[in-house]
Amino acid sequence: MAPYHELPDIELVLLLKNEDECAFTALYKRYWQRMFNSAYKRLQDKELSQDIIQNIFSDLWERRKQLQIDNLPAYLHTAVRFQVFKQTSSRPVRNEFLDAFEETVVCPTQTDDQLLENETLDLFKSWVRALPEKRRKIFLLHYFEDQPTSAIADRLEISQKTVQNQLNTAAQLLRARLSEVLLFGQMTVFIYFK
């Protein structure tokens, strides 16, 4: 077998599922800095960013047997973004939109945070899959691989303005979809507790 640091992600994930600590260490070394940079860029807090990454890797180890990971970089990047979102939404300065989202999505009958997290992630994945192919590629490159619009334009051989327009359209659609979900959630809670 090749040295762990030379193995592709998919093999390391399989070894991880079999409780191979060396595979876990190789993944940790491969992705820690990238994940930290992503968290720090958004939070501007070194200790909090380190804590987030540690928690993600702890969760990865604890849930290693249950996880179905096809694309490890995307999985880890999504985990960082989700944890950053949780941190920023729980800070004292609140955003009305985040307050409404939290109050609506976190239904009093919902007690399992992991289930809620999975349902929210599934909803988001469905929305991304429903995007037109070109817009989906641009959205994923920008928000999940942190690619600047100029790099995306070069990679896809389109103008930077087209990339920006596609990102704006995707953001508007996401906001509209979230509004629908929030409205439905509010109606459901109202009906449930009427």
Short mmCIF file of N, CA and C in Angstrom, two decimals:
data_model
loop_
_atom_site.label_atom_id
_atom_site.label_comp_id
_atom_site.label_asym_id
_atom_site.label_seq_id
_atom_site.Cartn_x
_atom_site.Cartn_y
_atom_site.Cartn_z
N MET A 1 0.85 -1.19 0.00
CA MET A 1 0.00 0.00 0.00
C MET A 1 0.89 1.25 0.00
N ALA A 2 0.46 2.27 -0.75
CA ALA A 2 1.19 3.53 -0.80
C ALA A 2 1.12 4.22 0.55
N PRO A 3 2.06 5.13 0.82
CA PRO A 3 1.97 5.90 2.07
C PRO A 3 0.63 6.63 2.15
N TYR A 4 0.13 6.79 3.35
CA TYR A 4 -1.19 7.38 3.54
C TYR A 4 -1.32 8.74 2.86
N HIS A 5 -0.30 9.58 2.94
CA HIS A 5 -0.43 10.92 2.37
C HIS A 5 -0.54 10.91 0.85
N GLU A 6 -0.25 9.76 0.21
CA GLU A 6 -0.36 9.65 -1.25
C GLU A 6 -1.68 9.03 -1.69
N LEU A 7 -2.44 8.48 -0.75
CA LEU A 7 -3.70 7.82 -1.11
C LEU A 7 -4.77 8.85 -1.47
N PRO A 8 -5.64 8.50 -2.42
CA PRO A 8 -6.74 9.41 -2.75
C PRO A 8 -7.76 9.44 -1.61
N ASP A 9 -8.55 10.50 -1.58
CA ASP A 9 -9.55 10.67 -0.53
C ASP A 9 -10.45 9.46 -0.37
N ILE A 10 -10.91 8.92 -1.48
CA ILE A 10 -11.89 7.83 -1.42
C ILE A 10 -11.32 6.62 -0.67
N GLU A 11 -10.03 6.33 -0.87
CA GLU A 11 -9.41 5.22 -0.14
C GLU A 11 -9.24 5.55 1.33
N LEU A 12 -8.87 6.79 1.61
CA LEU A 12 -8.72 7.19 3.01
C LEU A 12 -10.06 7.14 3.75
N VAL A 13 -11.13 7.52 3.08
CA VAL A 13 -12.46 7.47 3.70
C VAL A 13 -12.84 6.01 3.99
N LEU A 14 -12.54 5.11 3.07
CA LEU A 14 -12.82 3.68 3.31
C LEU A 14 -12.02 3.16 4.50
N LEU A 15 -10.75 3.54 4.56
CA LEU A 15 -9.92 3.12 5.69
C LEU A 15 -10.42 3.74 6.99
N LEU A 16 -10.87 4.98 6.92
CA LEU A 16 -11.42 5.66 8.09
C LEU A 16 -12.62 4.90 8.63
N LYS A 17 -13.48 4.44 7.74
CA LYS A 17 -14.66 3.67 8.17
C LYS A 17 -14.26 2.40 8.91
N ASN A 18 -13.08 1.89 8.61
CA ASN A 18 -12.57 0.70 9.29
C ASN A 18 -11.69 1.05 10.48
N GLU A 19 -11.88 2.26 11.00
CA GLU A 19 -11.21 2.74 12.21
C GLU A 19 -9.70 2.87 12.08
N ASP A 20 -9.24 3.19 10.90
CA ASP A 20 -7.81 3.38 10.66
C ASP A 20 -7.42 4.80 11.07
N GLU A 21 -6.74 4.92 12.20
CA GLU A 21 -6.36 6.24 12.72
C GLU A 21 -5.34 6.94 11.83
N CYS A 22 -4.51 6.19 11.15
CA CYS A 22 -3.53 6.81 10.24
C CYS A 22 -4.24 7.47 9.05
N ALA A 23 -5.31 6.85 8.58
CA ALA A 23 -6.10 7.45 7.49
C ALA A 23 -6.74 8.75 7.97
N PHE A 24 -7.26 8.73 9.20
CA PHE A 24 -7.85 9.93 9.78
C PHE A 24 -6.80 11.04 9.87
N THR A 25 -5.61 10.70 10.35
CA THR A 25 -4.53 11.68 10.48
C THR A 25 -4.14 12.25 9.12
N ALA A 26 -4.10 11.40 8.10
CA ALA A 26 -3.75 11.86 6.75
C ALA A 26 -4.80 12.85 6.24
N LEU A 27 -6.09 12.56 6.47
CA LEU A 27 -7.15 13.47 6.06
C LEU A 27 -7.06 14.78 6.84
N TYR A 28 -6.78 14.66 8.12
CA TYR A 28 -6.66 15.85 8.97
C TYR A 28 -5.54 16.75 8.44
N LYS A 29 -4.39 16.17 8.17
CA LYS A 29 -3.26 16.96 7.67
C LYS A 29 -3.54 17.55 6.28
N ARG A 30 -4.27 16.81 5.48
CA ARG A 30 -4.57 17.24 4.11
C ARG A 30 -5.53 18.42 4.09
N TYR A 31 -6.50 18.42 5.00
CA TYR A 31 -7.58 19.41 4.90
C TYR A 31 -7.64 20.45 6.01
N TRP A 32 -6.90 20.27 7.10
CA TRP A 32 -7.05 21.17 8.24
C TRP A 32 -6.80 22.62 7.85
N GLN A 33 -5.69 22.91 7.21
CA GLN A 33 -5.34 24.29 6.90
C GLN A 33 -6.36 24.94 5.97
N ARG A 34 -6.78 24.20 4.96
CA ARG A 34 -7.76 24.72 4.00
C ARG A 34 -9.08 25.06 4.71
N MET A 35 -9.50 24.17 5.61
CA MET A 35 -10.75 24.39 6.35
C MET A 35 -10.61 25.56 7.31
N PHE A 36 -9.47 25.62 7.98
CA PHE A 36 -9.23 26.73 8.90
C PHE A 36 -9.28 28.06 8.15
N ASN A 37 -8.61 28.13 7.00
CA ASN A 37 -8.59 29.37 6.22
C ASN A 37 -10.00 29.79 5.83
N SER A 38 -10.82 28.82 5.45
CA SER A 38 -12.20 29.10 5.06
C SER A 38 -13.00 29.66 6.23
N ALA A 39 -12.86 29.05 7.40
CA ALA A 39 -13.58 29.53 8.59
C ALA A 39 -13.05 30.89 9.03
N TYR A 40 -11.74 31.03 9.04
CA TYR A 40 -11.15 32.28 9.52
C TYR A 40 -11.51 33.46 8.61
N LYS A 41 -11.58 33.20 7.31
CA LYS A 41 -11.93 34.26 6.35
C LYS A 41 -13.30 34.85 6.69
N ARG A 42 -14.19 34.02 7.18
CA ARG A 42 -15.55 34.48 7.47
C ARG A 42 -15.70 35.00 8.90
N LEU A 43 -14.98 34.41 9.85
CA LEU A 43 -15.17 34.76 11.26
C LEU A 43 -14.16 35.78 11.79
N GLN A 44 -12.97 35.79 11.21
CA GLN A 44 -11.88 36.65 11.69
C GLN A 44 -11.61 36.41 13.18
N ASP A 45 -11.69 35.14 13.59
CA ASP A 45 -11.44 34.75 14.97
C ASP A 45 -10.67 33.43 14.95
N LYS A 46 -9.38 33.51 15.31
CA LYS A 46 -8.50 32.35 15.20
C LYS A 46 -8.95 31.19 16.08
N GLU A 47 -9.21 31.49 17.36
CA GLU A 47 -9.58 30.41 18.29
C GLU A 47 -10.90 29.77 17.92
N LEU A 48 -11.89 30.57 17.57
CA LEU A 48 -13.19 30.03 17.18
C LEU A 48 -13.06 29.20 15.91
N SER A 49 -12.27 29.66 14.96
CA SER A 49 -12.06 28.91 13.72
C SER A 49 -11.40 27.57 14.01
N GLN A 50 -10.39 27.58 14.90
CA GLN A 50 -9.72 26.32 15.27
C GLN A 50 -10.70 25.37 15.95
N ASP A 51 -11.54 25.91 16.83
CA ASP A 51 -12.53 25.07 17.52
C ASP A 51 -13.51 24.43 16.54
N ILE A 52 -13.94 25.22 15.57
CA ILE A 52 -14.87 24.70 14.57
C ILE A 52 -14.25 23.53 13.82
N ILE A 53 -13.01 23.70 13.39
CA ILE A 53 -12.35 22.64 12.61
C ILE A 53 -12.14 21.40 13.48
N GLN A 54 -11.74 21.60 14.71
CA GLN A 54 -11.57 20.47 15.63
C GLN A 54 -12.89 19.72 15.81
N ASN A 55 -13.98 20.47 15.96
CA ASN A 55 -15.29 19.85 16.15
C ASN A 55 -15.72 19.06 14.92
N ILE A 56 -15.44 19.61 13.75
CA ILE A 56 -15.80 18.91 12.51
C ILE A 56 -15.03 17.59 12.41
N PHE A 57 -13.74 17.64 12.70
CA PHE A 57 -12.94 16.41 12.62
C PHE A 57 -13.33 15.42 13.73
N SER A 58 -13.67 15.92 14.90
CA SER A 58 -14.14 15.02 15.97
C SER A 58 -15.42 14.32 15.54
N ASP A 59 -16.33 15.09 14.95
CA ASP A 59 -17.58 14.53 14.45
C ASP A 59 -17.32 13.52 13.34
N LEU A 60 -16.38 13.84 12.47
CA LEU A 60 -16.02 12.91 11.38
C LEU A 60 -15.56 11.58 11.96
N TRP A 61 -14.72 11.63 12.99
CA TRP A 61 -14.24 10.39 13.61
C TRP A 61 -15.37 9.64 14.31
N GLU A 62 -16.18 10.36 15.06
CA GLU A 62 -17.25 9.72 15.82
C GLU A 62 -18.30 9.07 14.92
N ARG A 63 -18.57 9.70 13.78
CA ARG A 63 -19.62 9.19 12.89
C ARG A 63 -19.05 8.47 11.67
N ARG A 64 -17.80 8.07 11.73
CA ARG A 64 -17.09 7.51 10.57
C ARG A 64 -17.80 6.33 9.93
N LYS A 65 -18.47 5.51 10.72
CA LYS A 65 -19.10 4.30 10.17
C LYS A 65 -20.42 4.61 9.48
N GLN A 66 -21.10 5.67 9.88
CA GLN A 66 -22.40 5.99 9.31
C GLN A 66 -22.32 6.92 8.09
N LEU A 67 -21.23 7.63 7.95
CA LEU A 67 -21.13 8.65 6.91
C LEU A 67 -21.05 8.04 5.51
N GLN A 68 -21.75 8.65 4.58
CA GLN A 68 -21.67 8.29 3.17
C GLN A 68 -21.10 9.52 2.46
N ILE A 69 -19.81 9.52 2.21
CA ILE A 69 -19.15 10.69 1.63
C ILE A 69 -18.64 10.35 0.24
N ASP A 70 -19.20 11.02 -0.76
CA ASP A 70 -18.76 10.81 -2.14
C ASP A 70 -17.68 11.82 -2.53
N ASN A 71 -17.79 13.02 -1.99
CA ASN A 71 -16.87 14.10 -2.33
C ASN A 71 -16.40 14.74 -1.02
N LEU A 72 -15.28 14.29 -0.52
CA LEU A 72 -14.81 14.74 0.80
C LEU A 72 -14.56 16.24 0.86
N PRO A 73 -13.88 16.86 -0.12
CA PRO A 73 -13.68 18.31 -0.02
C PRO A 73 -15.00 19.07 0.07
N ALA A 74 -15.99 18.68 -0.71
CA ALA A 74 -17.30 19.36 -0.67
C ALA A 74 -17.97 19.13 0.68
N TYR A 75 -17.88 17.89 1.20
CA TYR A 75 -18.47 17.57 2.49
C TYR A 75 -17.85 18.43 3.60
N LEU A 76 -16.53 18.50 3.62
CA LEU A 76 -15.84 19.28 4.66
C LEU A 76 -16.11 20.78 4.51
N HIS A 77 -16.12 21.25 3.29
CA HIS A 77 -16.37 22.68 3.05
C HIS A 77 -17.79 23.04 3.49
N THR A 78 -18.75 22.16 3.20
CA THR A 78 -20.13 22.40 3.62
C THR A 78 -20.22 22.38 5.14
N ALA A 79 -19.50 21.47 5.77
CA ALA A 79 -19.50 21.41 7.24
C ALA A 79 -18.95 22.70 7.83
N VAL A 80 -17.88 23.23 7.24
CA VAL A 80 -17.31 24.49 7.74
C VAL A 80 -18.33 25.61 7.58
N ARG A 81 -18.93 25.71 6.40
CA ARG A 81 -19.89 26.79 6.15
C ARG A 81 -21.08 26.68 7.10
N PHE A 82 -21.54 25.48 7.35
CA PHE A 82 -22.67 25.29 8.26
C PHE A 82 -22.30 25.70 9.68
N GLN A 83 -21.12 25.29 10.14
CA GLN A 83 -20.68 25.65 11.48
C GLN A 83 -20.45 27.15 11.62
N VAL A 84 -19.91 27.77 10.58
CA VAL A 84 -19.72 29.23 10.59
C VAL A 84 -21.08 29.90 10.67
N PHE A 85 -22.04 29.41 9.88
CA PHE A 85 -23.39 29.96 9.92
C PHE A 85 -23.97 29.85 11.33
N LYS A 86 -23.81 28.69 11.95
CA LYS A 86 -24.33 28.51 13.31
C LYS A 86 -23.69 29.50 14.28
N GLN A 87 -22.39 29.71 14.13
CA GLN A 87 -21.69 30.63 15.01
C GLN A 87 -22.15 32.07 14.80
N THR A 88 -22.24 32.48 13.55
CA THR A 88 -22.61 33.87 13.27
C THR A 88 -24.06 34.12 13.61
N SER A 89 -24.91 33.11 13.46
CA SER A 89 -26.33 33.33 13.77
C SER A 89 -26.59 33.34 15.27
N SER A 90 -25.65 32.84 16.07
CA SER A 90 -25.86 32.83 17.51
C SER A 90 -25.15 33.98 18.23
N ARG A 91 -24.53 34.85 17.46
CA ARG A 91 -23.85 35.99 18.07
C ARG A 91 -24.88 37.02 18.53
N PRO A 92 -24.50 37.90 19.46
CA PRO A 92 -25.45 38.88 20.00
C PRO A 92 -26.10 39.77 18.95
N VAL A 93 -25.35 40.21 17.95
CA VAL A 93 -25.94 41.03 16.90
C VAL A 93 -26.68 40.11 15.97
N ARG A 94 -27.99 40.23 15.96
CA ARG A 94 -28.81 39.29 15.21
C ARG A 94 -29.32 39.94 13.92
N ASN A 95 -29.55 39.12 12.97
CA ASN A 95 -30.11 39.55 11.71
C ASN A 95 -31.57 39.11 11.72
N GLU A 96 -32.49 39.97 11.32
CA GLU A 96 -33.91 39.63 11.34
C GLU A 96 -34.20 38.40 10.50
N PHE A 97 -33.54 38.29 9.36
CA PHE A 97 -33.76 37.13 8.50
C PHE A 97 -33.34 35.85 9.21
N LEU A 98 -32.17 35.87 9.86
CA LEU A 98 -31.71 34.67 10.57
C LEU A 98 -32.63 34.34 11.74
N ASP A 99 -33.12 35.37 12.43
CA ASP A 99 -34.06 35.12 13.52
C ASP A 99 -35.31 34.42 13.02
N ALA A 100 -35.86 34.93 11.91
CA ALA A 100 -37.07 34.34 11.35
C ALA A 100 -36.81 32.91 10.90
N PHE A 101 -35.65 32.70 10.26
CA PHE A 101 -35.30 31.35 9.79
C PHE A 101 -35.20 30.39 10.97
N GLU A 102 -34.52 30.81 12.02
CA GLU A 102 -34.32 29.95 13.18
C GLU A 102 -35.65 29.64 13.86
N GLU A 103 -36.49 30.65 14.04
CA GLU A 103 -37.76 30.45 14.72
C GLU A 103 -38.69 29.54 13.92
N THR A 104 -38.63 29.66 12.61
CA THR A 104 -39.53 28.89 11.77
C THR A 104 -39.05 27.48 11.57
N VAL A 105 -37.78 27.31 11.24
CA VAL A 105 -37.27 25.98 10.93
C VAL A 105 -37.15 25.13 12.19
N VAL A 106 -36.79 25.74 13.31
CA VAL A 106 -36.65 24.97 14.54
C VAL A 106 -38.02 24.91 15.21
N CYS A 107 -38.79 23.99 14.76
CA CYS A 107 -40.13 23.77 15.27
C CYS A 107 -40.04 23.19 16.68
N PRO A 108 -40.96 23.58 17.58
CA PRO A 108 -40.92 23.03 18.95
C PRO A 108 -41.02 21.51 19.00
N THR A 109 -41.60 20.90 17.96
CA THR A 109 -41.71 19.45 17.97
C THR A 109 -40.42 18.79 17.51
N GLN A 110 -39.47 19.59 17.03
CA GLN A 110 -38.21 19.06 16.50
C GLN A 110 -37.14 19.14 17.59
N THR A 111 -36.71 18.00 18.10
CA THR A 111 -35.72 18.02 19.17
C THR A 111 -34.38 17.47 18.73
N ASP A 112 -34.33 16.83 17.61
CA ASP A 112 -33.09 16.20 17.17
C ASP A 112 -32.34 17.13 16.23
N ASP A 113 -31.30 17.82 16.75
CA ASP A 113 -30.53 18.77 15.94
C ASP A 113 -29.93 18.12 14.70
N GLN A 114 -29.46 16.89 14.82
CA GLN A 114 -28.85 16.22 13.69
C GLN A 114 -29.87 15.98 12.59
N LEU A 115 -31.08 15.60 12.97
CA LEU A 115 -32.14 15.39 11.99
C LEU A 115 -32.47 16.70 11.28
N LEU A 116 -32.58 17.77 12.04
CA LEU A 116 -32.85 19.09 11.45
C LEU A 116 -31.74 19.49 10.50
N GLU A 117 -30.51 19.28 10.92
CA GLU A 117 -29.36 19.61 10.08
C GLU A 117 -29.41 18.82 8.77
N ASN A 118 -29.73 17.53 8.86
CA ASN A 118 -29.81 16.68 7.66
C ASN A 118 -30.94 17.12 6.74
N GLU A 119 -32.09 17.46 7.31
CA GLU A 119 -33.22 17.89 6.49
C GLU A 119 -32.91 19.21 5.79
N THR A 120 -32.30 20.14 6.51
CA THR A 120 -31.94 21.43 5.92
C THR A 120 -30.92 21.22 4.81
N LEU A 121 -29.94 20.38 5.05
CA LEU A 121 -28.92 20.10 4.04
C LEU A 121 -29.53 19.42 2.82
N ASP A 122 -30.46 18.49 3.03
CA ASP A 122 -31.14 17.83 1.91
C ASP A 122 -31.94 18.83 1.09
N LEU A 123 -32.62 19.74 1.76
CA LEU A 123 -33.38 20.77 1.07
C LEU A 123 -32.46 21.63 0.22
N PHE A 124 -31.34 22.02 0.79
CA PHE A 124 -30.38 22.86 0.07
C PHE A 124 -29.80 22.10 -1.13
N LYS A 125 -29.44 20.83 -0.93
CA LYS A 125 -28.90 20.02 -2.04
C LYS A 125 -29.92 19.90 -3.17
N SER A 126 -31.18 19.72 -2.82
CA SER A 126 -32.23 19.62 -3.84
C SER A 126 -32.32 20.91 -4.62
N TRP A 127 -32.24 22.02 -3.92
CA TRP A 127 -32.30 23.32 -4.60
C TRP A 127 -31.12 23.47 -5.56
N VAL A 128 -29.92 23.09 -5.11
CA VAL A 128 -28.73 23.21 -5.96
C VAL A 128 -28.87 22.30 -7.19
N ARG A 129 -29.35 21.08 -6.99
CA ARG A 129 -29.53 20.15 -8.12
C ARG A 129 -30.53 20.68 -9.14
N ALA A 130 -31.49 21.48 -8.69
CA ALA A 130 -32.53 21.99 -9.59
C ALA A 130 -32.05 23.18 -10.42
N LEU A 131 -30.91 23.74 -10.08
CA LEU A 131 -30.39 24.86 -10.86
C LEU A 131 -30.00 24.40 -12.27
N PRO A 132 -30.12 25.30 -13.26
CA PRO A 132 -29.60 24.96 -14.59
C PRO A 132 -28.11 24.62 -14.48
N GLU A 133 -27.64 23.74 -15.34
CA GLU A 133 -26.27 23.20 -15.23
C GLU A 133 -25.20 24.27 -15.11
N LYS A 134 -25.22 25.27 -15.98
CA LYS A 134 -24.18 26.31 -15.96
C LYS A 134 -24.23 27.11 -14.67
N ARG A 135 -25.43 27.48 -14.24
CA ARG A 135 -25.58 28.25 -13.00
C ARG A 135 -25.13 27.41 -11.81
N ARG A 136 -25.48 26.11 -11.83
CA ARG A 136 -25.07 25.21 -10.74
C ARG A 136 -23.55 25.14 -10.64
N LYS A 137 -22.87 24.98 -11.80
CA LYS A 137 -21.40 24.92 -11.80
C LYS A 137 -20.81 26.19 -11.19
N ILE A 138 -21.32 27.33 -11.64
CA ILE A 138 -20.81 28.62 -11.15
C ILE A 138 -21.05 28.74 -9.65
N PHE A 139 -22.26 28.40 -9.22
CA PHE A 139 -22.62 28.48 -7.80
C PHE A 139 -21.71 27.61 -6.95
N LEU A 140 -21.50 26.36 -7.37
CA LEU A 140 -20.66 25.43 -6.61
C LEU A 140 -19.20 25.88 -6.59
N LEU A 141 -18.70 26.34 -7.73
CA LEU A 141 -17.31 26.81 -7.78
C LEU A 141 -17.10 28.01 -6.86
N HIS A 142 -18.07 28.90 -6.84
CA HIS A 142 -17.91 30.12 -6.04
C HIS A 142 -18.11 29.86 -4.55
N TYR A 143 -19.21 29.20 -4.21
CA TYR A 143 -19.57 29.07 -2.80
C TYR A 143 -19.01 27.83 -2.12
N PHE A 144 -18.66 26.80 -2.88
CA PHE A 144 -18.17 25.59 -2.24
C PHE A 144 -16.69 25.36 -2.47
N GLU A 145 -16.13 26.01 -3.48
CA GLU A 145 -14.69 25.89 -3.71
C GLU A 145 -13.99 27.23 -3.56
N ASP A 146 -14.73 28.24 -3.13
CA ASP A 146 -14.18 29.59 -2.88
C ASP A 146 -13.44 30.17 -4.07
N GLN A 147 -13.91 29.90 -5.26
CA GLN A 147 -13.26 30.44 -6.47
C GLN A 147 -13.76 31.85 -6.73
N PRO A 148 -12.87 32.78 -7.00
CA PRO A 148 -13.31 34.14 -7.35
C PRO A 148 -13.97 34.14 -8.72
N THR A 149 -14.78 35.16 -8.98
CA THR A 149 -15.52 35.21 -10.24
C THR A 149 -14.58 35.24 -11.45
N SER A 150 -13.43 35.87 -11.31
CA SER A 150 -12.50 35.93 -12.44
C SER A 150 -11.96 34.53 -12.78
N ALA A 151 -11.66 33.73 -11.77
CA ALA A 151 -11.15 32.37 -11.99
C ALA A 151 -12.23 31.49 -12.61
N ILE A 152 -13.47 31.66 -12.16
CA ILE A 152 -14.58 30.88 -12.72
C ILE A 152 -14.77 31.25 -14.19
N ALA A 153 -14.71 32.54 -14.49
CA ALA A 153 -14.86 33.00 -15.88
C ALA A 153 -13.79 32.37 -16.76
N ASP A 154 -12.55 32.37 -16.30
CA ASP A 154 -11.45 31.76 -17.07
C ASP A 154 -11.67 30.26 -17.25
N ARG A 155 -12.05 29.59 -16.17
CA ARG A 155 -12.21 28.14 -16.20
C ARG A 155 -13.35 27.71 -17.14
N LEU A 156 -14.46 28.47 -17.11
CA LEU A 156 -15.61 28.10 -17.93
C LEU A 156 -15.63 28.82 -19.28
N GLU A 157 -14.61 29.65 -19.50
CA GLU A 157 -14.48 30.39 -20.75
C GLU A 157 -15.71 31.24 -21.05
N ILE A 158 -16.12 32.01 -20.04
CA ILE A 158 -17.22 32.96 -20.18
C ILE A 158 -16.78 34.27 -19.56
N SER A 159 -17.57 35.31 -19.72
CA SER A 159 -17.18 36.61 -19.18
C SER A 159 -17.41 36.65 -17.67
N GLN A 160 -16.66 37.50 -17.01
CA GLN A 160 -16.81 37.66 -15.56
C GLN A 160 -18.19 38.22 -15.24
N LYS A 161 -18.70 39.07 -16.11
CA LYS A 161 -20.04 39.64 -15.93
C LYS A 161 -21.11 38.55 -15.95
N THR A 162 -20.94 37.56 -16.84
CA THR A 162 -21.88 36.44 -16.90
C THR A 162 -21.85 35.66 -15.59
N VAL A 163 -20.65 35.44 -15.06
CA VAL A 163 -20.51 34.73 -13.78
C VAL A 163 -21.24 35.51 -12.69
N GLN A 164 -21.02 36.82 -12.63
CA GLN A 164 -21.66 37.64 -11.61
C GLN A 164 -23.18 37.63 -11.75
N ASN A 165 -23.66 37.70 -12.99
CA ASN A 165 -25.11 37.67 -13.23
C ASN A 165 -25.70 36.33 -12.78
N GLN A 166 -25.02 35.23 -13.10
CA GLN A 166 -25.50 33.91 -12.70
C GLN A 166 -25.52 33.77 -11.17
N LEU A 167 -24.50 34.30 -10.50
CA LEU A 167 -24.46 34.24 -9.03
C LEU A 167 -25.58 35.07 -8.42
N ASN A 168 -25.83 36.25 -8.99
CA ASN A 168 -26.93 37.11 -8.50
C ASN A 168 -28.27 36.41 -8.68
N THR A 169 -28.47 35.80 -9.84
CA THR A 169 -29.72 35.09 -10.10
C THR A 169 -29.89 33.93 -9.12
N ALA A 170 -28.82 33.18 -8.91
CA ALA A 170 -28.89 32.05 -7.97
C ALA A 170 -29.21 32.53 -6.56
N ALA A 171 -28.59 33.63 -6.14
CA ALA A 171 -28.84 34.18 -4.80
C ALA A 171 -30.29 34.63 -4.66
N GLN A 172 -30.83 35.28 -5.69
CA GLN A 172 -32.23 35.71 -5.66
C GLN A 172 -33.17 34.51 -5.57
N LEU A 173 -32.88 33.48 -6.35
CA LEU A 173 -33.71 32.27 -6.32
C LEU A 173 -33.66 31.60 -4.96
N LEU A 174 -32.47 31.56 -4.37
CA LEU A 174 -32.33 30.94 -3.05
C LEU A 174 -33.12 31.72 -2.02
N ARG A 175 -33.02 33.05 -2.05
CA ARG A 175 -33.78 33.88 -1.11
C ARG A 175 -35.29 33.62 -1.28
N ALA A 176 -35.74 33.56 -2.53
CA ALA A 176 -37.16 33.33 -2.79
C ALA A 176 -37.57 31.96 -2.25
N ARG A 177 -36.74 30.95 -2.49
CA ARG A 177 -37.06 29.59 -2.03
C ARG A 177 -37.08 29.53 -0.51
N LEU A 178 -36.12 30.20 0.13
CA LEU A 178 -36.10 30.23 1.60
C LEU A 178 -37.35 30.93 2.14
N SER A 179 -37.78 31.99 1.46
CA SER A 179 -38.99 32.69 1.88
C SER A 179 -40.20 31.75 1.82
N GLU A 180 -40.28 30.95 0.75
CA GLU A 180 -41.38 29.99 0.63
C GLU A 180 -41.32 28.96 1.76
N VAL A 181 -40.11 28.47 2.03
CA VAL A 181 -39.94 27.48 3.10
C VAL A 181 -40.33 28.08 4.44
N LEU A 182 -39.88 29.31 4.69
CA LEU A 182 -40.20 29.98 5.95
C LEU A 182 -41.70 30.20 6.09
N LEU A 183 -42.36 30.63 5.01
CA LEU A 183 -43.80 30.85 5.05
C LEU A 183 -44.52 29.54 5.32
N PHE A 184 -44.12 28.46 4.62
CA PHE A 184 -44.73 27.16 4.84
C PHE A 184 -44.51 26.70 6.28
N GLY A 185 -43.28 26.92 6.77
CA GLY A 185 -42.97 26.53 8.15
C GLY A 185 -43.82 27.28 9.15
N GLN A 186 -44.01 28.58 8.92
CA GLN A 186 -44.83 29.38 9.82
C GLN A 186 -46.28 28.90 9.81
N MET A 187 -46.79 28.59 8.61
CA MET A 187 -48.16 28.09 8.50
C MET A 187 -48.30 26.75 9.21
N THR A 188 -47.31 25.89 9.06
CA THR A 188 -47.34 24.57 9.70
C THR A 188 -47.35 24.71 11.22
N VAL A 189 -46.49 25.57 11.74
CA VAL A 189 -46.44 25.78 13.20
C VAL A 189 -47.74 26.36 13.68
N PHE A 190 -48.30 27.33 12.93
CA PHE A 190 -49.57 27.95 13.31
C PHE A 190 -50.68 26.91 13.37
N ILE A 191 -50.78 26.08 12.33
CA ILE A 191 -51.83 25.05 12.26
C ILE A 191 -51.63 24.03 13.38
N TYR A 192 -50.38 23.65 13.62
CA TYR A 192 -50.08 22.63 14.63
C TYR A 192 -50.48 23.09 16.03
N PHE A 193 -50.25 24.38 16.32
CA PHE A 193 -50.50 24.88 17.68
C PHE A 193 -51.83 25.64 17.80
N LYS A 194 -52.63 25.61 16.75
CA LYS A 194 -53.91 26.34 16.78
C LYS A 194 -54.85 25.70 17.78
#
